[in-house]
Amino acid sequence: MSIYYRLDEQTDNMHPEESRKRGRYPRIISKKTVSLRELSRAAVEGTTFNAVEAECIGRLLIDEIVNQLSEGNNVCLDDFGTFSLSAEAIRPALDIHDIRSESIRVKRIVFKTSQRRVKEIRNFRFTRKPKI
């Protein structure tokens, strides 16, 4: 199995107009989005586990990850990676006393992949999507 990609033309917008570079960069073409239900069914194939139970465990884990993040903890899923939060101020602050807890919110959930998985992923194969 391989991952399809296409080459898209892109302009470098980080430099002044006279020194901008154009080039083609690979973009992955996603085949589909797999739901937790589909993932659970595929994961239990060839085992004695039940797909519904696996899906429920997946939902419980997701809920507990969110709960742990809400407590200010990072969540490490062993050889997969670590979830953490990043924050942002709702309005800019010039002084340390300009920001209170009410004016800070979660910006996003950050996921950092484990080094083992990064090495594994780097060995994935790519195939250029044929033009139809």
PDB file of C-alpha atoms in Angstrom:
ATOM      1  CA  MET A   1       0.000   0.000   0.000  1.00  0.00           C
ATOM      2  CA  SER A   2       1.230   3.479  -0.729  1.00  0.00           C
ATOM      3  CA  ILE A   3       0.167   7.082  -0.198  1.00  0.00           C
ATOM      4  CA  TYR A   4      -0.947   9.121  -3.204  1.00  0.00           C
ATOM      5  CA  TYR A   5       0.412  12.623  -3.736  1.00  0.00           C
ATOM      6  CA  ARG A   6       0.265  15.383  -6.319  1.00  0.00           C
ATOM      7  CA  LEU A   7       2.670  18.219  -7.015  1.00  0.00           C
ATOM      8  CA  ASP A   8       1.193  21.685  -6.497  1.00  0.00           C
ATOM      9  CA  GLU A   9       2.839  24.898  -7.607  1.00  0.00           C
ATOM     10  CA  GLN A  10       3.471  27.249  -4.730  1.00  0.00           C
ATOM     11  CA  THR A  11       4.997  30.700  -4.385  1.00  0.00           C
ATOM     12  CA  ASP A  12       7.318  31.596  -1.544  1.00  0.00           C
ATOM     13  CA  ASN A  13       5.537  34.468   0.232  1.00  0.00           C
ATOM     14  CA  MET A  14       8.158  34.912   2.956  1.00  0.00           C
ATOM     15  CA  HIS A  15      10.590  36.957   0.864  1.00  0.00           C
ATOM     16  CA  PRO A  16      10.306  40.298  -0.957  1.00  0.00           C
ATOM     17  CA  GLU A  17       8.618  40.165  -4.367  1.00  0.00           C
ATOM     18  CA  GLU A  18      11.871  40.385  -6.361  1.00  0.00           C
ATOM     19  CA  SER A  19      13.421  37.366  -4.613  1.00  0.00           C
ATOM     20  CA  ARG A  20      10.363  35.109  -4.350  1.00  0.00           C
ATOM     21  CA  LYS A  21      10.816  31.578  -5.583  1.00  0.00           C
ATOM     22  CA  ARG A  22       8.242  29.357  -7.234  1.00  0.00           C
ATOM     23  CA  GLY A  23       8.353  25.622  -7.037  1.00  0.00           C
ATOM     24  CA  ARG A  24       6.348  22.429  -6.937  1.00  0.00           C
ATOM     25  CA  TYR A  25       5.700  20.816  -3.598  1.00  0.00           C
ATOM     26  CA  PRO A  26       4.122  17.444  -2.794  1.00  0.00           C
ATOM     27  CA  ARG A  27       0.609  17.390  -1.327  1.00  0.00           C
ATOM     28  CA  ILE A  28      -0.829  14.172   0.088  1.00  0.00           C
ATOM     29  CA  ILE A  29      -4.174  13.113  -1.371  1.00  0.00           C
ATOM     30  CA  SER A  30      -6.301  11.643   1.405  1.00  0.00           C
ATOM     31  CA  LYS A  31      -8.361   8.667   0.283  1.00  0.00           C
ATOM     32  CA  LYS A  32     -10.922   8.997   3.083  1.00  0.00           C
ATOM     33  CA  THR A  33     -11.364   9.797   6.760  1.00  0.00           C
ATOM     34  CA  VAL A  34     -11.687   6.730   8.968  1.00  0.00           C
ATOM     35  CA  SER A  35     -14.105   6.996  11.913  1.00  0.00           C
ATOM     36  CA  LEU A  36     -13.564   5.490  15.355  1.00  0.00           C
ATOM     37  CA  ARG A  37     -16.194   2.857  14.507  1.00  0.00           C
ATOM     38  CA  GLU A  38     -14.359   1.827  11.315  1.00  0.00           C
ATOM     39  CA  LEU A  39     -11.024   1.894  13.117  1.00  0.00           C
ATOM     40  CA  SER A  40     -12.423  -0.338  15.878  1.00  0.00           C
ATOM     41  CA  ARG A  41     -13.807  -2.851  13.385  1.00  0.00           C
ATOM     42  CA  ALA A  42     -10.507  -3.036  11.514  1.00  0.00           C
ATOM     43  CA  ALA A  43      -8.478  -3.304  14.741  1.00  0.00           C
ATOM     44  CA  VAL A  44     -10.370  -6.346  16.065  1.00  0.00           C
ATOM     45  CA  GLU A  45     -10.260  -8.371  12.840  1.00  0.00           C
ATOM     46  CA  GLY A  46      -8.602 -11.706  13.525  1.00  0.00           C
ATOM     47  CA  THR A  47      -8.986 -11.331  17.311  1.00  0.00           C
ATOM     48  CA  THR A  48     -11.575 -12.451  19.831  1.00  0.00           C
ATOM     49  CA  PHE A  49     -12.374  -8.856  20.783  1.00  0.00           C
ATOM     50  CA  ASN A  50     -15.740  -7.311  19.975  1.00  0.00           C
ATOM     51  CA  ALA A  51     -15.772  -4.232  17.703  1.00  0.00           C
ATOM     52  CA  VAL A  52     -18.441  -2.463  19.787  1.00  0.00           C
ATOM     53  CA  GLU A  53     -16.394  -2.947  22.965  1.00  0.00           C
ATOM     54  CA  ALA A  54     -13.265  -1.700  21.218  1.00  0.00           C
ATOM     55  CA  GLU A  55     -15.159   1.401  20.051  1.00  0.00           C
ATOM     56  CA  CYS A  56     -16.447   2.042  23.590  1.00  0.00           C
ATOM     57  CA  ILE A  57     -12.929   1.707  24.983  1.00  0.00           C
ATOM     58  CA  GLY A  58     -11.728   4.152  22.323  1.00  0.00           C
ATOM     59  CA  ARG A  59     -14.410   6.669  23.355  1.00  0.00           C
ATOM     60  CA  LEU A  60     -13.524   6.196  27.038  1.00  0.00           C
ATOM     61  CA  LEU A  61      -9.847   6.826  26.237  1.00  0.00           C
ATOM     62  CA  ILE A  62     -10.672   9.966  24.249  1.00  0.00           C
ATOM     63  CA  ASP A  63     -12.815  11.286  27.116  1.00  0.00           C
ATOM     64  CA  GLU A  64     -10.057  10.530  29.637  1.00  0.00           C
ATOM     65  CA  ILE A  65      -7.412  12.228  27.449  1.00  0.00           C
ATOM     66  CA  VAL A  66      -9.572  15.380  27.409  1.00  0.00           C
ATOM     67  CA  ASN A  67     -10.114  15.083  31.174  1.00  0.00           C
ATOM     68  CA  GLN A  68      -6.358  14.770  31.830  1.00  0.00           C
ATOM     69  CA  LEU A  69      -5.651  17.757  29.559  1.00  0.00           C
ATOM     70  CA  SER A  70      -8.252  19.789  31.483  1.00  0.00           C
ATOM     71  CA  GLU A  71      -6.277  19.026  34.670  1.00  0.00           C
ATOM     72  CA  GLY A  72      -3.130  20.494  33.108  1.00  0.00           C
ATOM     73  CA  ASN A  73      -1.499  17.137  32.371  1.00  0.00           C
ATOM     74  CA  ASN A  74       0.190  15.926  29.211  1.00  0.00           C
ATOM     75  CA  VAL A  75      -0.917  12.494  27.991  1.00  0.00           C
ATOM     76  CA  CYS A  76       1.693  10.115  26.575  1.00  0.00           C
ATOM     77  CA  LEU A  77       0.461   7.119  24.587  1.00  0.00           C
ATOM     78  CA  ASP A  78       3.682   5.126  24.877  1.00  0.00           C
ATOM     79  CA  ASP A  79       5.157   4.548  21.404  1.00  0.00           C
ATOM     80  CA  PHE A  80       2.550   6.698  19.648  1.00  0.00           C
ATOM     81  CA  GLY A  81       3.055  10.226  20.957  1.00  0.00           C
ATOM     82  CA  THR A  82       2.091  12.866  23.499  1.00  0.00           C
ATOM     83  CA  PHE A  83      -0.914  15.187  23.692  1.00  0.00           C
ATOM     84  CA  SER A  84      -0.545  18.603  25.334  1.00  0.00           C
ATOM     85  CA  LEU A  85      -2.262  21.983  25.251  1.00  0.00           C
ATOM     86  CA  SER A  86      -1.110  25.365  24.008  1.00  0.00           C
ATOM     87  CA  ALA A  87      -2.646  28.624  25.249  1.00  0.00           C
ATOM     88  CA  GLU A  88      -3.254  32.088  23.872  1.00  0.00           C
ATOM     89  CA  ALA A  89      -4.361  35.433  25.235  1.00  0.00           C
ATOM     90  CA  ILE A  90      -7.715  36.698  23.991  1.00  0.00           C
ATOM     91  CA  ARG A  91      -6.234  40.186  23.667  1.00  0.00           C
ATOM     92  CA  PRO A  92      -2.642  41.408  23.415  1.00  0.00           C
ATOM     93  CA  ALA A  93      -0.856  42.371  26.605  1.00  0.00           C
ATOM     94  CA  LEU A  94       1.886  44.943  26.981  1.00  0.00           C
ATOM     95  CA  ASP A  95       2.369  44.434  30.697  1.00  0.00           C
ATOM     96  CA  ILE A  96       2.368  41.320  32.891  1.00  0.00           C
ATOM     97  CA  HIS A  97      -0.598  42.742  34.821  1.00  0.00           C
ATOM     98  CA  ASP A  98      -2.703  43.145  31.647  1.00  0.00           C
ATOM     99  CA  ILE A  99      -3.505  39.438  31.471  1.00  0.00           C
ATOM    100  CA  ARG A 100      -5.623  37.528  33.959  1.00  0.00           C
ATOM    101  CA  SER A 101      -6.767  33.917  33.812  1.00  0.00           C
ATOM    102  CA  GLU A 102     -10.142  34.996  32.376  1.00  0.00           C
ATOM    103  CA  SER A 103      -8.418  36.328  29.275  1.00  0.00           C
ATOM    104  CA  ILE A 104      -6.481  33.136  28.466  1.00  0.00           C
ATOM    105  CA  ARG A 105      -7.926  30.254  26.472  1.00  0.00           C
ATOM    106  CA  VAL A 106      -6.790  26.993  24.944  1.00  0.00           C
ATOM    107  CA  LYS A 107      -5.402  27.604  21.488  1.00  0.00           C
ATOM    108  CA  ARG A 108      -5.191  23.962  20.404  1.00  0.00           C
ATOM    109  CA  ILE A 109      -4.415  20.421  21.366  1.00  0.00           C
ATOM    110  CA  VAL A 110      -0.852  19.677  20.292  1.00  0.00           C
ATOM    111  CA  PHE A 111       0.250  16.162  19.347  1.00  0.00           C
ATOM    112  CA  LYS A 112       3.946  15.299  19.209  1.00  0.00           C
ATOM    113  CA  THR A 113       4.658  11.972  17.569  1.00  0.00           C
ATOM    114  CA  SER A 114       7.106   9.617  19.267  1.00  0.00           C
ATOM    115  CA  GLN A 115      10.523   9.241  17.620  1.00  0.00           C
ATOM    116  CA  ARG A 116       9.892   5.530  17.025  1.00  0.00           C
ATOM    117  CA  ARG A 117       6.735   6.290  15.012  1.00  0.00           C
ATOM    118  CA  VAL A 118       8.448   9.126  13.145  1.00  0.00           C
ATOM    119  CA  LYS A 119      11.119   6.677  11.959  1.00  0.00           C
ATOM    120  CA  GLU A 120       8.425   4.173  10.962  1.00  0.00           C
ATOM    121  CA  ILE A 121       6.362   6.801   9.122  1.00  0.00           C
ATOM    122  CA  ARG A 122       9.380   8.058   7.196  1.00  0.00           C
ATOM    123  CA  ASN A 123       9.564   4.637   5.528  1.00  0.00           C
ATOM    124  CA  PHE A 124       6.061   4.913   4.055  1.00  0.00           C
ATOM    125  CA  ARG A 125       5.940   4.675   0.268  1.00  0.00           C
ATOM    126  CA  PHE A 126       4.503   7.346  -2.007  1.00  0.00           C
ATOM    127  CA  THR A 127       2.990   7.080  -5.486  1.00  0.00           C
ATOM    128  CA  ARG A 128       2.122  10.022  -7.712  1.00  0.00           C
ATOM    129  CA  LYS A 129      -1.625  10.081  -8.350  1.00  0.00           C
ATOM    130  CA  PRO A 130      -2.225   9.242 -12.011  1.00  0.00           C
ATOM    131  CA  LYS A 131      -4.068  11.890 -14.040  1.00  0.00           C
ATOM    132  CA  ILE A 132      -7.472  10.738 -15.179  1.00  0.00           C
TER     133      ILE A 132
END
